[in-house]
Amino acid sequence: MKKIYCLLFLVSLVACQKKNKHQEVNELFQSDITLLVEKVAKLKYSVQADSTEAQIQRQFIEAHQSFKKVEMISEYYSPAVAKSINGPAIPEFEENDNVTVSPEGFQVIEELVFPKYNKESKKELLKELGILSSNLIRLEKVSNSNELTDAHVFDAMRLEVYRIITLGITGFDSPVVLNSLPEASVSLETIEKYYRVYLENKTVSNAQQVLNILEKGKKYLKTNNNFNAFDRAYFIKEILNPLSKGLFKTQSELGFPLMKEQRGLKVTAQTLFDKDAFDAEAFSGFPDYITTTEKITLGKKLFNDPILSGNNTRSCASCHHAEKAFTDGLERAVSLDGKSMIQRNTPTLANIAFQRAFFADSRVSYLEDQAIAVIKNENEMHGSLDKSAKEIQKKEDYVKEFKKAFPKGEINEFTIKNALASYIRSLSHYDSKFDAFMQNKTTFTADEKAGFNLFAGKAKCATCHFIPLTNGTVPPNFNKSESEILGVPNKNKKLDGDLGKFVITQASIHKNSFKTPTIRNIALTAPYMHNGVYKTLEEVIDFYNEGGGIGLGFEVPNQTLPEDKLNLSDKEKQQLIIFMKTLTDKKYLN
């Protein structure tokens, strides 16, 4: 009997103990998953019952907004499952398995329900809803094993703010309905719900300030709900940037440590637009690749030395001119033999380090490998690093500099390519008017601001050229660089014959697929596209405004660029260009 009383006492003692804050957050998260499951089941029933189009569309919107309540934690702990629930509605190639995977989830369903619901697609719609329901069951199961910590919750909250900026208010994950603004409000409500958990019995100096920002954000979204007219510049600068700063400060005050992992976007960044918010080293991949001042100095010298080419006539700098943001201003460079042209347009090297793939066809993953590929290419430099290493070993100045850069003083293929890549990584530092604007160090003109709002809104530029890198490296984790099929013409106004990434993967979805490049310093890097077909930004914008290759009348069945016309006015086109000119780094302005 005594043992039973002791056992009851222990049980009651445990029950009376207060839950950890992250446990409370997890319970809220689990509750929201249950609500999401119910919303999707309700949508599925309406489709089965042949409800009205309006009712089915309304229930889709409610279900997708319910996903926004679980997005923060599910994306953080179960990104693969979250992607199957709300990933882009385009097929994906699994390179390890050499298979093409069909898209699934809300964005696929969205295209079946909007802008018009056709009952002929009922069977397909029910199939997709069945897949979605199965993925939600997966989410429930994997979420039961989540080991939340308070530090992780705050990390997830800040990443959700960045997700709102980059994928939310730009329309990336609501591409047809453009219900992004109400969904952003749900995301803010969820951040607030979790944040308030940590205020219970705690004194936090900036708590009220953070709550006021959240309230201000929700009110602004409610009263400014026109997607095309929404002032994203104001919303980011006055609400979302202060919010991520506020969350960072609260985390510090509560004593929750920052993550120790090295990321593309530094864990110490308080906003997405902080000076040096991105870590080029985190994109390089290997500890022995680390950049040093000595490697940069050596790499710059090698970059400008024709000793790396087969006939000692061409250096890296021959095709990458500093005053043109390390491009050459040509449609395509002349090959080493002086007779033909290199296959593709010379890309900028400025800010190139912030990518997960290199070359237009994404064939290498590291800058070191890019350097080797260019040097060995018979049309570009036709060199041999082994041969170059032997020549360099004969030069006293190089021997001294290699000893400074590398502890053992080796002069070989690795040290040459690492020194070159280190120099190229050193070219990746943002310092444009756009960055100063987002850091509250300068103001925009009315046209510059309107151009940014078009870029991140109506013109849909930011759904591929993600803010703030403006390349295809996907936020907020920045772990993958995307390619797109645009249907780019050649100079004869026919679909360009370059098959792009398809040559590497042999996957049909990659025909005419090219990596999304940065548009930082774009005013200096004409001509444009992988083949240099467009000489001006006006021509580029006209191409997108028409809906890409399909809009021009080409057969591009796998085009990933939406084929709908953007309906930009002449003034809007000019405002876009005016904004893009603010992306020029100061070091290139003179």
mmCIF file of C-alpha atoms in Angstrom, residues 286-449:
data_model
loop_
_atom_site.group_PDB
_atom_site.id
_atom_site.type_symbol
_atom_site.label_atom_id
_atom_site.label_comp_id
_atom_site.label_asym_id
_atom_site.label_seq_id
_atom_site.Cartn_x
_atom_site.Cartn_y
_atom_site.Cartn_z
ATOM 1 C CA PHE A 286 35.111 21.777 -47.447
ATOM 2 C CA PRO A 287 37.320 22.901 -44.524
ATOM 3 C CA ASP A 288 40.502 22.818 -46.622
ATOM 4 C CA TYR A 289 38.896 25.209 -49.117
ATOM 5 C CA ILE A 290 38.792 27.997 -46.527
ATOM 6 C CA THR A 291 39.653 31.430 -47.905
ATOM 7 C CA THR A 292 42.580 33.422 -46.495
ATOM 8 C CA THR A 293 44.129 36.776 -47.386
ATOM 9 C CA GLU A 294 47.212 34.988 -48.682
ATOM 10 C CA LYS A 295 45.163 32.709 -50.923
ATOM 11 C CA ILE A 296 43.213 35.687 -52.291
ATOM 12 C CA THR A 297 46.427 37.564 -53.168
ATOM 13 C CA LEU A 298 47.871 34.481 -54.865
ATOM 14 C CA GLY A 299 44.579 33.706 -56.620
ATOM 15 C CA LYS A 300 44.347 37.220 -58.044
ATOM 16 C CA LYS A 301 47.837 36.900 -59.474
ATOM 17 C CA LEU A 302 47.018 33.528 -61.061
ATOM 18 C CA PHE A 303 43.695 34.916 -62.356
ATOM 19 C CA ASN A 304 45.577 37.541 -64.354
ATOM 20 C CA ASP A 305 48.434 35.299 -65.517
ATOM 21 C CA PRO A 306 48.268 33.549 -68.936
ATOM 22 C CA ILE A 307 50.552 30.831 -67.537
ATOM 23 C CA LEU A 308 47.432 28.723 -66.898
ATOM 24 C CA SER A 309 46.481 28.541 -70.585
ATOM 25 C CA GLY A 310 47.865 25.998 -72.994
ATOM 26 C CA ASN A 311 49.624 28.536 -75.231
ATOM 27 C CA ASN A 312 50.305 31.223 -72.592
ATOM 28 C CA THR A 313 48.105 33.779 -74.403
ATOM 29 C CA ARG A 314 44.945 33.844 -72.312
ATOM 30 C CA SER A 315 44.236 34.383 -68.619
ATOM 31 C CA CYS A 316 40.979 34.198 -66.667
ATOM 32 C CA ALA A 317 40.918 38.004 -66.810
ATOM 33 C CA SER A 318 40.888 37.884 -70.608
ATOM 34 C CA CYS A 319 37.155 37.065 -70.472
ATOM 35 C CA HIS A 320 36.257 38.462 -67.042
ATOM 36 C CA HIS A 321 36.872 42.221 -66.932
ATOM 37 C CA ALA A 322 36.654 43.864 -63.520
ATOM 38 C CA GLU A 323 35.061 47.057 -64.864
ATOM 39 C CA LYS A 324 32.196 45.012 -66.333
ATOM 40 C CA ALA A 325 31.560 43.132 -63.072
ATOM 41 C CA PHE A 326 33.840 40.394 -64.410
ATOM 42 C CA THR A 327 32.059 39.806 -67.709
ATOM 43 C CA ASP A 328 33.365 40.691 -71.186
ATOM 44 C CA GLY A 329 30.525 42.603 -72.838
ATOM 45 C CA LEU A 330 30.350 40.108 -75.692
ATOM 46 C CA GLU A 331 27.507 37.946 -76.931
ATOM 47 C CA ARG A 332 29.908 35.021 -76.613
ATOM 48 C CA ALA A 333 33.680 35.116 -76.255
ATOM 49 C CA VAL A 334 35.989 34.131 -79.098
ATOM 50 C CA SER A 335 37.509 30.679 -78.568
ATOM 51 C CA LEU A 336 41.218 30.154 -78.037
ATOM 52 C CA ASP A 337 41.843 29.396 -81.712
ATOM 53 C CA GLY A 338 40.480 32.820 -82.674
ATOM 54 C CA LYS A 339 38.118 31.317 -85.250
ATOM 55 C CA SER A 340 34.942 30.209 -83.492
ATOM 56 C CA MET A 341 32.893 31.365 -80.524
ATOM 57 C CA ILE A 342 32.574 29.784 -77.103
ATOM 58 C CA GLN A 343 29.231 28.039 -76.609
ATOM 59 C CA ARG A 344 27.705 30.420 -74.053
ATOM 60 C CA ASN A 345 27.762 33.972 -72.773
ATOM 61 C CA THR A 346 30.462 34.790 -70.203
ATOM 62 C CA PRO A 347 28.833 34.946 -66.739
ATOM 63 C CA THR A 348 29.666 37.512 -64.080
ATOM 64 C CA LEU A 349 32.002 36.394 -61.313
ATOM 65 C CA ALA A 350 30.826 39.154 -58.971
ATOM 66 C CA ASN A 351 28.842 37.594 -56.114
ATOM 67 C CA ILE A 352 29.056 34.200 -57.800
ATOM 68 C CA ALA A 353 30.092 32.466 -54.565
ATOM 69 C CA PHE A 354 26.533 32.553 -53.219
ATOM 70 C CA GLN A 355 25.375 29.617 -55.333
ATOM 71 C CA ARG A 356 25.193 25.840 -55.046
ATOM 72 C CA ALA A 357 25.857 25.139 -58.734
ATOM 73 C CA PHE A 358 28.046 26.680 -61.425
ATOM 74 C CA PHE A 359 27.987 27.082 -65.206
ATOM 75 C CA ALA A 360 24.744 27.649 -67.074
ATOM 76 C CA ASP A 361 24.070 23.913 -67.078
ATOM 77 C CA SER A 362 24.866 23.504 -63.322
ATOM 78 C CA ARG A 363 27.452 20.847 -64.067
ATOM 79 C CA VAL A 364 29.718 21.513 -61.068
ATOM 80 C CA SER A 365 28.987 22.308 -57.435
ATOM 81 C CA TYR A 366 32.128 24.147 -56.275
ATOM 82 C CA LEU A 367 34.159 27.096 -57.511
ATOM 83 C CA GLU A 368 37.319 24.980 -57.428
ATOM 84 C CA ASP A 369 35.797 22.618 -59.976
ATOM 85 C CA GLN A 370 34.618 25.507 -62.104
ATOM 86 C CA ALA A 371 38.173 26.837 -62.315
ATOM 87 C CA ILE A 372 39.488 23.453 -63.462
ATOM 88 C CA ALA A 373 36.741 23.035 -66.068
ATOM 89 C CA VAL A 374 37.493 26.409 -67.669
ATOM 90 C CA ILE A 375 41.263 25.905 -67.694
ATOM 91 C CA LYS A 376 40.999 22.441 -69.234
ATOM 92 C CA ASN A 377 38.348 23.376 -71.815
ATOM 93 C CA GLU A 378 40.024 23.292 -75.226
ATOM 94 C CA ASN A 379 37.971 26.239 -76.515
ATOM 95 C CA GLU A 380 38.537 28.465 -73.494
ATOM 96 C CA MET A 381 42.086 28.012 -72.105
ATOM 97 C CA HIS A 382 43.136 24.476 -73.152
ATOM 98 C CA GLY A 383 45.539 24.268 -70.252
ATOM 99 C CA SER A 384 46.885 21.581 -67.948
ATOM 100 C CA LEU A 385 47.178 22.274 -64.244
ATOM 101 C CA ASP A 386 49.948 19.699 -63.910
ATOM 102 C CA LYS A 387 51.927 21.418 -66.638
ATOM 103 C CA SER A 388 51.182 24.873 -65.184
ATOM 104 C CA ALA A 389 52.256 23.695 -61.720
ATOM 105 C CA LYS A 390 55.646 22.642 -63.092
ATOM 106 C CA GLU A 391 56.098 26.038 -64.786
ATOM 107 C CA ILE A 392 55.028 27.907 -61.645
ATOM 108 C CA GLN A 393 57.515 25.914 -59.543
ATOM 109 C CA LYS A 394 60.305 27.486 -61.587
ATOM 110 C CA LYS A 395 59.277 31.031 -60.627
ATOM 111 C CA GLU A 396 60.747 32.296 -57.370
ATOM 112 C CA ASP A 397 58.003 34.846 -56.660
ATOM 113 C CA TYR A 398 55.286 32.212 -57.007
ATOM 114 C CA VAL A 399 57.173 29.750 -54.784
ATOM 115 C CA LYS A 400 57.264 32.382 -52.016
ATOM 116 C CA GLU A 401 53.571 33.212 -52.394
ATOM 117 C CA PHE A 402 52.478 29.566 -52.380
ATOM 118 C CA LYS A 403 54.458 29.071 -49.161
ATOM 119 C CA LYS A 404 52.564 31.985 -47.622
ATOM 120 C CA ALA A 405 49.181 30.688 -48.791
ATOM 121 C CA PHE A 406 49.604 26.991 -48.040
ATOM 122 C CA PRO A 407 51.385 25.635 -44.950
ATOM 123 C CA LYS A 408 53.388 23.020 -46.854
ATOM 124 C CA GLY A 409 54.076 25.253 -49.832
ATOM 125 C CA GLU A 410 52.709 22.725 -52.311
ATOM 126 C CA ILE A 411 52.257 23.844 -55.910
ATOM 127 C CA ASN A 412 49.826 21.395 -57.451
ATOM 128 C CA GLU A 413 46.375 21.133 -59.002
ATOM 129 C CA PHE A 414 44.592 21.528 -55.667
ATOM 130 C CA THR A 415 46.480 24.591 -54.453
ATOM 131 C CA ILE A 416 46.140 26.335 -57.828
ATOM 132 C CA LYS A 417 42.408 25.761 -58.067
ATOM 133 C CA ASN A 418 41.855 26.623 -54.400
ATOM 134 C CA ALA A 419 43.785 29.883 -54.721
ATOM 135 C CA LEU A 420 41.772 30.850 -57.815
ATOM 136 C CA ALA A 421 38.487 29.973 -56.133
ATOM 137 C CA SER A 422 39.489 31.911 -53.010
ATOM 138 C CA TYR A 423 40.026 35.031 -55.094
ATOM 139 C CA ILE A 424 36.685 34.557 -56.840
ATOM 140 C CA ARG A 425 34.957 34.066 -53.469
ATOM 141 C CA SER A 426 36.471 37.369 -52.343
ATOM 142 C CA LEU A 427 34.480 39.092 -55.106
ATOM 143 C CA SER A 428 31.230 38.251 -53.306
ATOM 144 C CA HIS A 429 30.274 41.171 -51.068
ATOM 145 C CA TYR A 430 27.092 43.173 -51.593
ATOM 146 C CA ASP A 431 27.447 46.934 -51.447
ATOM 147 C CA SER A 432 24.722 48.395 -53.659
ATOM 148 C CA LYS A 433 22.212 51.171 -53.172
ATOM 149 C CA PHE A 434 19.551 48.473 -52.710
ATOM 150 C CA ASP A 435 21.491 47.055 -49.761
ATOM 151 C CA ALA A 436 21.950 50.508 -48.252
ATOM 152 C CA PHE A 437 18.221 51.149 -48.680
ATOM 153 C CA MET A 438 17.301 47.943 -46.869
ATOM 154 C CA GLN A 439 19.774 48.824 -44.114
ATOM 155 C CA ASN A 440 18.138 52.274 -43.693
ATOM 156 C CA LYS A 441 21.297 54.043 -44.860
ATOM 157 C CA THR A 442 19.759 55.737 -47.889
ATOM 158 C CA THR A 443 16.418 56.412 -49.525
ATOM 159 C CA PHE A 444 14.915 55.307 -52.821
ATOM 160 C CA THR A 445 13.353 57.561 -55.394
ATOM 161 C CA ALA A 446 9.674 56.958 -56.106
ATOM 162 C CA ASP A 447 10.583 55.081 -59.307
ATOM 163 C CA GLU A 448 13.234 52.931 -57.584
ATOM 164 C CA LYS A 449 10.762 51.946 -54.899
#
